[in-house]
């Protein structure tokens, strides 16, 4: 995957030690790093991590990572701290993926379905 290429590590190795590699990438980049997966990891350069348990198979499709980046950017524009914005974006993205899969099934979701589900996902997170 992408993180393996960035770290010059085999993707199978990243899969075996996801937390270690997410932390290493955050330290190397001096930035927050999101490693999407069944348990999505948000790693900070300080070594601190947040884990969003559970996944949404619908999010394993082209363009959904771009949707996540857009949500994070929008939340940053609202002046949330970077860590809070990214963690909230990961939560909303996961929720939107699950909502999008309800009518389409996990294999029938495209990125625009996730975008369409974001208002409901964000509303669920604010209550």
Coordinates of N, CA and C in Angstrom, one line a residue:
X1 N 0.8 -1.2 0.0 CA 0.0 0.0 0.0 C 0.9 1.3 0.0
X2 N 0.2 2.4 0.1 CA 0.8 3.7 0.1 C 1.9 3.9 1.2
X3 N 1.5 3.5 2.4 CA 2.4 3.7 3.5 C 3.7 2.8 3.3
X4 N 3.6 1.6 2.8 CA 4.7 0.8 2.5 C 5.7 1.5 1.5
X5 N 5.1 2.1 0.5 CA 5.9 2.8 -0.5 C 6.6 4.0 0.1
X6 N 5.9 4.7 0.9 CA 6.5 5.9 1.6 C 7.7 5.5 2.5
X7 N 7.5 4.4 3.2 CA 8.5 3.9 4.1 C 9.5 3.0 3.5
X8 N 9.3 2.6 2.2 CA 10.1 1.6 1.5 C 10.1 0.3 2.3
X9 N 8.9 -0.1 2.7 CA 8.7 -1.4 3.4 C 7.6 -2.2 2.7
X10 N 7.8 -3.5 2.7 CA 6.8 -4.3 2.0 C 5.4 -4.1 2.7
X11 N 4.4 -4.1 1.9 CA 3.0 -3.9 2.4 C 2.6 -5.0 3.4
X12 N 3.1 -6.2 3.2 CA 2.8 -7.3 4.1 C 3.4 -7.0 5.5
X13 N 4.6 -6.4 5.5 CA 5.2 -6.0 6.8 C 4.4 -4.9 7.4
X14 N 4.0 -3.9 6.7 CA 3.1 -2.9 7.2 C 1.9 -3.5 7.9
X15 N 1.3 -4.5 7.2 CA 0.1 -5.1 7.7 C 0.4 -5.9 9.0
X16 N 1.6 -6.4 9.2 CA 1.9 -7.1 10.4 C 2.2 -6.2 11.6
X17 N 2.6 -5.0 11.3 CA 3.0 -4.1 12.4 C 2.5 -2.7 12.1
X18 N 1.2 -2.6 11.9 CA 0.5 -1.4 11.5 C 0.8 -0.2 12.4
X19 N 0.7 -0.4 13.7 CA 0.9 0.7 14.7 C 2.4 1.2 14.6
X20 N 3.3 0.3 14.6 CA 4.7 0.7 14.5 C 5.0 1.5 13.3
X21 N 4.5 1.0 12.1 CA 4.8 1.7 10.9 C 4.0 3.1 10.8
X22 N 2.8 3.2 11.3 CA 2.1 4.4 11.3 C 2.9 5.5 12.2
X23 N 3.4 5.0 13.3 CA 4.2 5.9 14.2 C 5.5 6.3 13.5
X24 N 6.1 5.4 12.8 CA 7.4 5.7 12.1 C 7.1 6.7 11.0
X25 N 6.0 6.6 10.3 CA 5.7 7.5 9.2 C 5.4 8.9 9.8
X26 N 4.7 9.0 10.9 CA 4.4 10.3 11.5 C 5.7 11.0 12.0
X27 N 6.6 10.2 12.6 CA 7.8 10.8 13.0 C 8.7 11.2 11.9
X28 N 8.7 10.4 10.8 CA 9.5 10.8 9.6 C 9.0 12.0 8.9
X29 N 7.6 12.1 8.8 CA 7.0 13.2 8.1 C 6.8 14.5 9.0
X30 N 7.0 14.3 10.3 CA 6.7 15.4 11.3 C 5.2 15.9 11.0
X31 N 4.3 14.9 10.9 CA 2.9 15.2 10.6 C 2.0 14.1 11.1
X32 N 0.7 14.4 11.2 CA -0.2 13.3 11.5 C -0.3 12.4 10.3
X33 N -0.4 11.1 10.6 CA -0.5 10.1 9.5 C -1.8 9.3 9.8
X34 N -2.6 9.0 8.8 CA -3.7 8.2 8.9 C -3.5 6.9 8.1
X35 N -3.6 5.8 8.8 CA -3.4 4.5 8.2 C -4.8 3.8 8.2
X36 N -5.5 3.9 7.0 CA -6.8 3.3 6.9 C -6.8 1.8 7.0
X37 N -7.8 1.2 7.5 CA -7.9 -0.2 7.6 C -9.1 -0.6 8.5
X38 N -9.2 -1.9 8.8 CA -10.3 -2.3 9.7 C -10.3 -1.6 11.0
X39 N -9.1 -1.3 11.5 CA -8.9 -0.4 12.6 C -8.0 0.7 12.1
X40 N -8.6 1.9 11.9 CA -7.9 3.0 11.3 C -7.0 3.7 12.4
X41 N -5.8 3.9 12.1 CA -4.8 4.5 13.0 C -4.5 5.9 12.6
X42 N -4.6 6.8 13.6 CA -4.1 8.2 13.5 C -2.9 8.3 14.4
X43 N -1.7 8.6 13.7 CA -0.5 8.7 14.5 C 0.1 10.1 14.4
X44 N 0.5 10.6 15.6 CA 1.2 11.9 15.7 C 2.7 11.7 15.8
X45 N 3.4 12.8 15.4 CA 4.9 12.7 15.5 C 5.4 12.5 16.9
X46 N 4.5 12.9 17.9 CA 4.9 12.7 19.3 C 4.9 11.2 19.7
X47 N 4.3 10.4 18.9 CA 4.1 9.0 19.2 C 2.7 8.7 19.7
X48 N 1.9 9.7 20.0 CA 0.6 9.5 20.4 C -0.3 8.9 19.3
X49 N -1.2 8.0 19.6 CA -2.0 7.5 18.5 C -3.5 7.4 19.0
X50 N -4.4 7.5 18.0 CA -5.8 7.2 18.2 C -6.2 6.1 17.2
X51 N -7.0 5.2 17.7 CA -7.5 4.1 16.8 C -9.0 4.1 16.8
X52 N -9.5 4.1 15.5 CA -10.9 4.0 15.3 C -11.2 2.6 15.0
X53 N -11.8 1.9 16.0 CA -12.1 0.4 15.8 C -13.2 0.1 14.8
X54 N -13.0 -0.9 14.1 CA -14.0 -1.4 13.2 C -13.8 -0.7 11.8
X55 N -14.2 -1.3 10.8 CA -14.0 -0.7 9.5 C -15.3 -0.7 8.7
X56 N -15.2 -0.3 7.5 CA -16.3 -0.3 6.6 C -15.8 -0.8 5.2
X57 N -16.1 -2.1 4.8 CA -15.6 -2.6 3.6 C -15.9 -1.7 2.4
X58 N -16.9 -0.9 2.5 CA -17.3 0.0 1.4 C -16.2 1.1 1.1
X59 N -15.3 1.3 2.2 CA -14.3 2.4 2.0 C -13.0 1.9 1.3
X60 N -13.0 0.6 1.0 CA -11.9 0.0 0.3 C -12.1 0.2 -1.2
X61 N -12.4 1.4 -1.7 CA -12.6 1.7 -3.1 C -12.0 3.0 -3.5
X62 N -11.7 3.1 -4.8 CA -11.0 4.3 -5.3 C -11.7 5.6 -4.9
X63 N -11.0 6.5 -4.5 CA -11.5 7.9 -4.2 C -11.9 8.1 -2.8
X64 N -12.1 7.0 -2.0 CA -12.6 7.3 -0.6 C -11.5 7.9 0.3
X65 N -10.3 7.6 0.0 CA -9.2 8.3 0.8 C -9.2 9.8 0.5
X66 N -9.5 10.2 -0.8 CA -9.6 11.6 -1.1 C -10.8 12.2 -0.4
X67 N -11.9 11.5 -0.2 CA -13.0 12.0 0.5 C -12.6 12.3 2.0
X68 N -11.9 11.3 2.6 CA -11.4 11.5 3.9 C -10.5 12.8 4.0
X69 N -9.6 12.9 3.1 CA -8.7 14.1 3.1 C -9.6 15.4 3.0
X70 N -10.6 15.4 2.2 CA -11.4 16.6 2.1 C -12.2 16.9 3.4
X71 N -12.7 15.9 4.0 CA -13.4 16.1 5.3 C -12.4 16.6 6.3
X72 N -11.2 16.1 6.4 CA -10.2 16.6 7.3 C -9.9 18.1 7.0
X73 N -9.7 18.4 5.7 CA -9.5 19.8 5.4 C -10.6 20.7 5.7
X74 N -11.8 20.3 5.5 CA -13.0 21.1 5.9 C -13.0 21.3 7.4
X75 N -12.7 20.3 8.2 CA -12.7 20.5 9.6 C -11.6 21.4 10.1
X76 N -10.4 21.3 9.4 CA -9.3 22.2 9.8 C -9.7 23.6 9.5
X77 N -10.5 23.8 8.4 CA -10.9 25.2 8.0 C -11.9 25.7 9.1
X78 N -12.5 24.9 9.9 CA -13.4 25.3 11.0 C -12.5 25.6 12.2
X79 N -11.2 25.5 12.1 CA -10.3 25.8 13.2 C -10.2 24.8 14.3
X80 N -10.6 23.6 14.0 CA -10.3 22.5 14.9 C -8.8 22.3 15.0
X81 N -8.3 21.8 16.1 CA -6.9 21.4 16.1 C -6.7 20.3 15.1
X82 N -5.4 20.2 14.6 CA -5.2 19.2 13.6 C -5.6 17.8 14.1
X83 N -5.2 17.4 15.3 CA -5.5 16.1 15.8 C -7.0 15.9 15.9
X84 N -7.7 16.9 16.4 CA -9.2 16.7 16.5 C -9.8 16.7 15.2
X85 N -9.4 17.5 14.2 CA -9.9 17.5 12.9 C -9.8 16.1 12.2
X86 N -8.6 15.6 12.3 CA -8.3 14.3 11.7 C -9.1 13.2 12.3
X87 N -9.1 13.1 13.6 CA -9.9 12.1 14.3 C -11.4 12.2 14.0
X88 N -11.9 13.4 14.0 CA -13.3 13.6 13.7 C -13.6 13.2 12.2
X89 N -12.7 13.5 11.3 CA -12.8 13.2 9.9 C -12.8 11.6 9.8
X90 N -11.9 11.0 10.5 CA -11.9 9.5 10.4 C -13.2 8.9 10.9
X91 N -13.8 9.5 12.0 CA -15.1 9.0 12.5 C -16.2 9.2 11.5
X92 N -16.3 10.4 10.9 CA -17.3 10.8 10.0 C -17.2 10.0 8.7
X93 N -16.0 9.8 8.3 CA -15.7 9.0 7.1 C -16.2 7.5 7.3
X94 N -15.9 6.9 8.4 CA -16.3 5.6 8.7 C -17.8 5.5 8.7
X95 N -18.4 6.4 9.4 CA -19.9 6.4 9.6 C -20.5 6.6 8.2
X96 N -20.0 7.5 7.4 CA -20.5 7.7 6.0 C -20.4 6.5 5.2
X97 N -19.2 5.8 5.3 CA -19.1 4.6 4.5 C -20.1 3.5 4.9
X98 N -20.4 3.4 6.2 CA -21.4 2.4 6.6 C -22.8 2.9 6.1
X99 N -23.1 4.1 6.2 CA -24.4 4.6 5.8 C -24.5 4.4 4.2
X100 N -23.5 4.7 3.5 CA -23.5 4.5 2.0 C -23.7 3.1 1.6
X101 N -23.2 2.2 2.4 CA -23.3 0.7 2.1 C -24.7 0.2 2.4
X102 N -25.5 0.9 3.2 CA -26.8 0.3 3.5 C -27.7 0.1 2.3
X103 N -27.8 1.1 1.4 CA -28.6 0.8 0.2 C -27.9 0.1 -0.9
X104 N -26.6 0.2 -1.0 CA -25.8 -0.2 -2.1 C -25.1 -1.6 -1.9
X105 N -24.9 -1.9 -0.6 CA -24.0 -3.0 -0.3 C -22.6 -2.6 -0.4
X106 N -21.7 -3.2 0.3 CA -20.3 -2.8 0.4 C -19.5 -2.7 -0.9
X107 N -19.9 -3.6 -1.8 CA -19.2 -3.6 -3.1 C -19.8 -2.7 -4.1
X108 N -21.0 -2.1 -3.8 CA -21.6 -1.2 -4.7 C -21.4 0.3 -4.5
X109 N -20.6 0.6 -3.5 CA -20.3 2.0 -3.1 C -19.2 2.6 -3.9
X110 N -19.5 3.9 -4.4 CA -18.4 4.6 -5.0 C -18.2 5.9 -4.1
X111 N -17.1 6.6 -4.4 CA -16.7 7.7 -3.5 C -17.9 8.7 -3.4
X112 N -18.6 9.0 -4.5 CA -19.7 10.0 -4.4 C -20.8 9.5 -3.5
X113 N -21.0 8.2 -3.3 CA -22.0 7.7 -2.3 C -21.5 8.1 -0.9
X114 N -20.2 8.0 -0.6 CA -19.7 8.4 0.7 C -19.9 9.9 0.9
X115 N -19.6 10.7 -0.1 CA -19.8 12.1 0.0 C -21.3 12.4 0.3
X116 N -22.2 11.7 -0.4 CA -23.6 12.0 -0.2 C -24.1 11.6 1.2
X117 N -23.4 10.7 1.9 CA -23.8 10.2 3.2 C -23.1 11.1 4.3
X118 N -22.2 12.0 3.9 CA -21.5 12.8 4.9 C -22.4 13.7 5.8
X119 N -23.4 14.4 5.3 CA -24.2 15.2 6.1 C -24.8 14.4 7.3
X120 N -25.4 13.2 7.0 CA -26.0 12.4 8.0 C -24.9 11.9 9.0
X121 N -23.7 11.6 8.5 CA -22.7 11.1 9.3 C -22.2 12.2 10.3
X122 N -22.0 13.4 9.7 CA -21.6 14.5 10.6 C -22.6 14.9 11.6
X123 N -23.9 14.8 11.2 CA -25.0 15.1 12.2 C -25.0 14.1 13.3
X124 N -24.7 12.8 13.0 CA -24.7 11.7 14.0 C -23.6 12.0 15.0
X125 N -22.5 12.5 14.5 CA -21.3 12.8 15.4 C -21.5 14.0 16.2
X126 N -22.4 14.9 15.9 CA -22.5 16.1 16.7 C -23.6 16.0 17.9
X127 N -24.3 14.8 17.9 CA -25.4 14.7 18.9 C -25.0 14.0 20.1

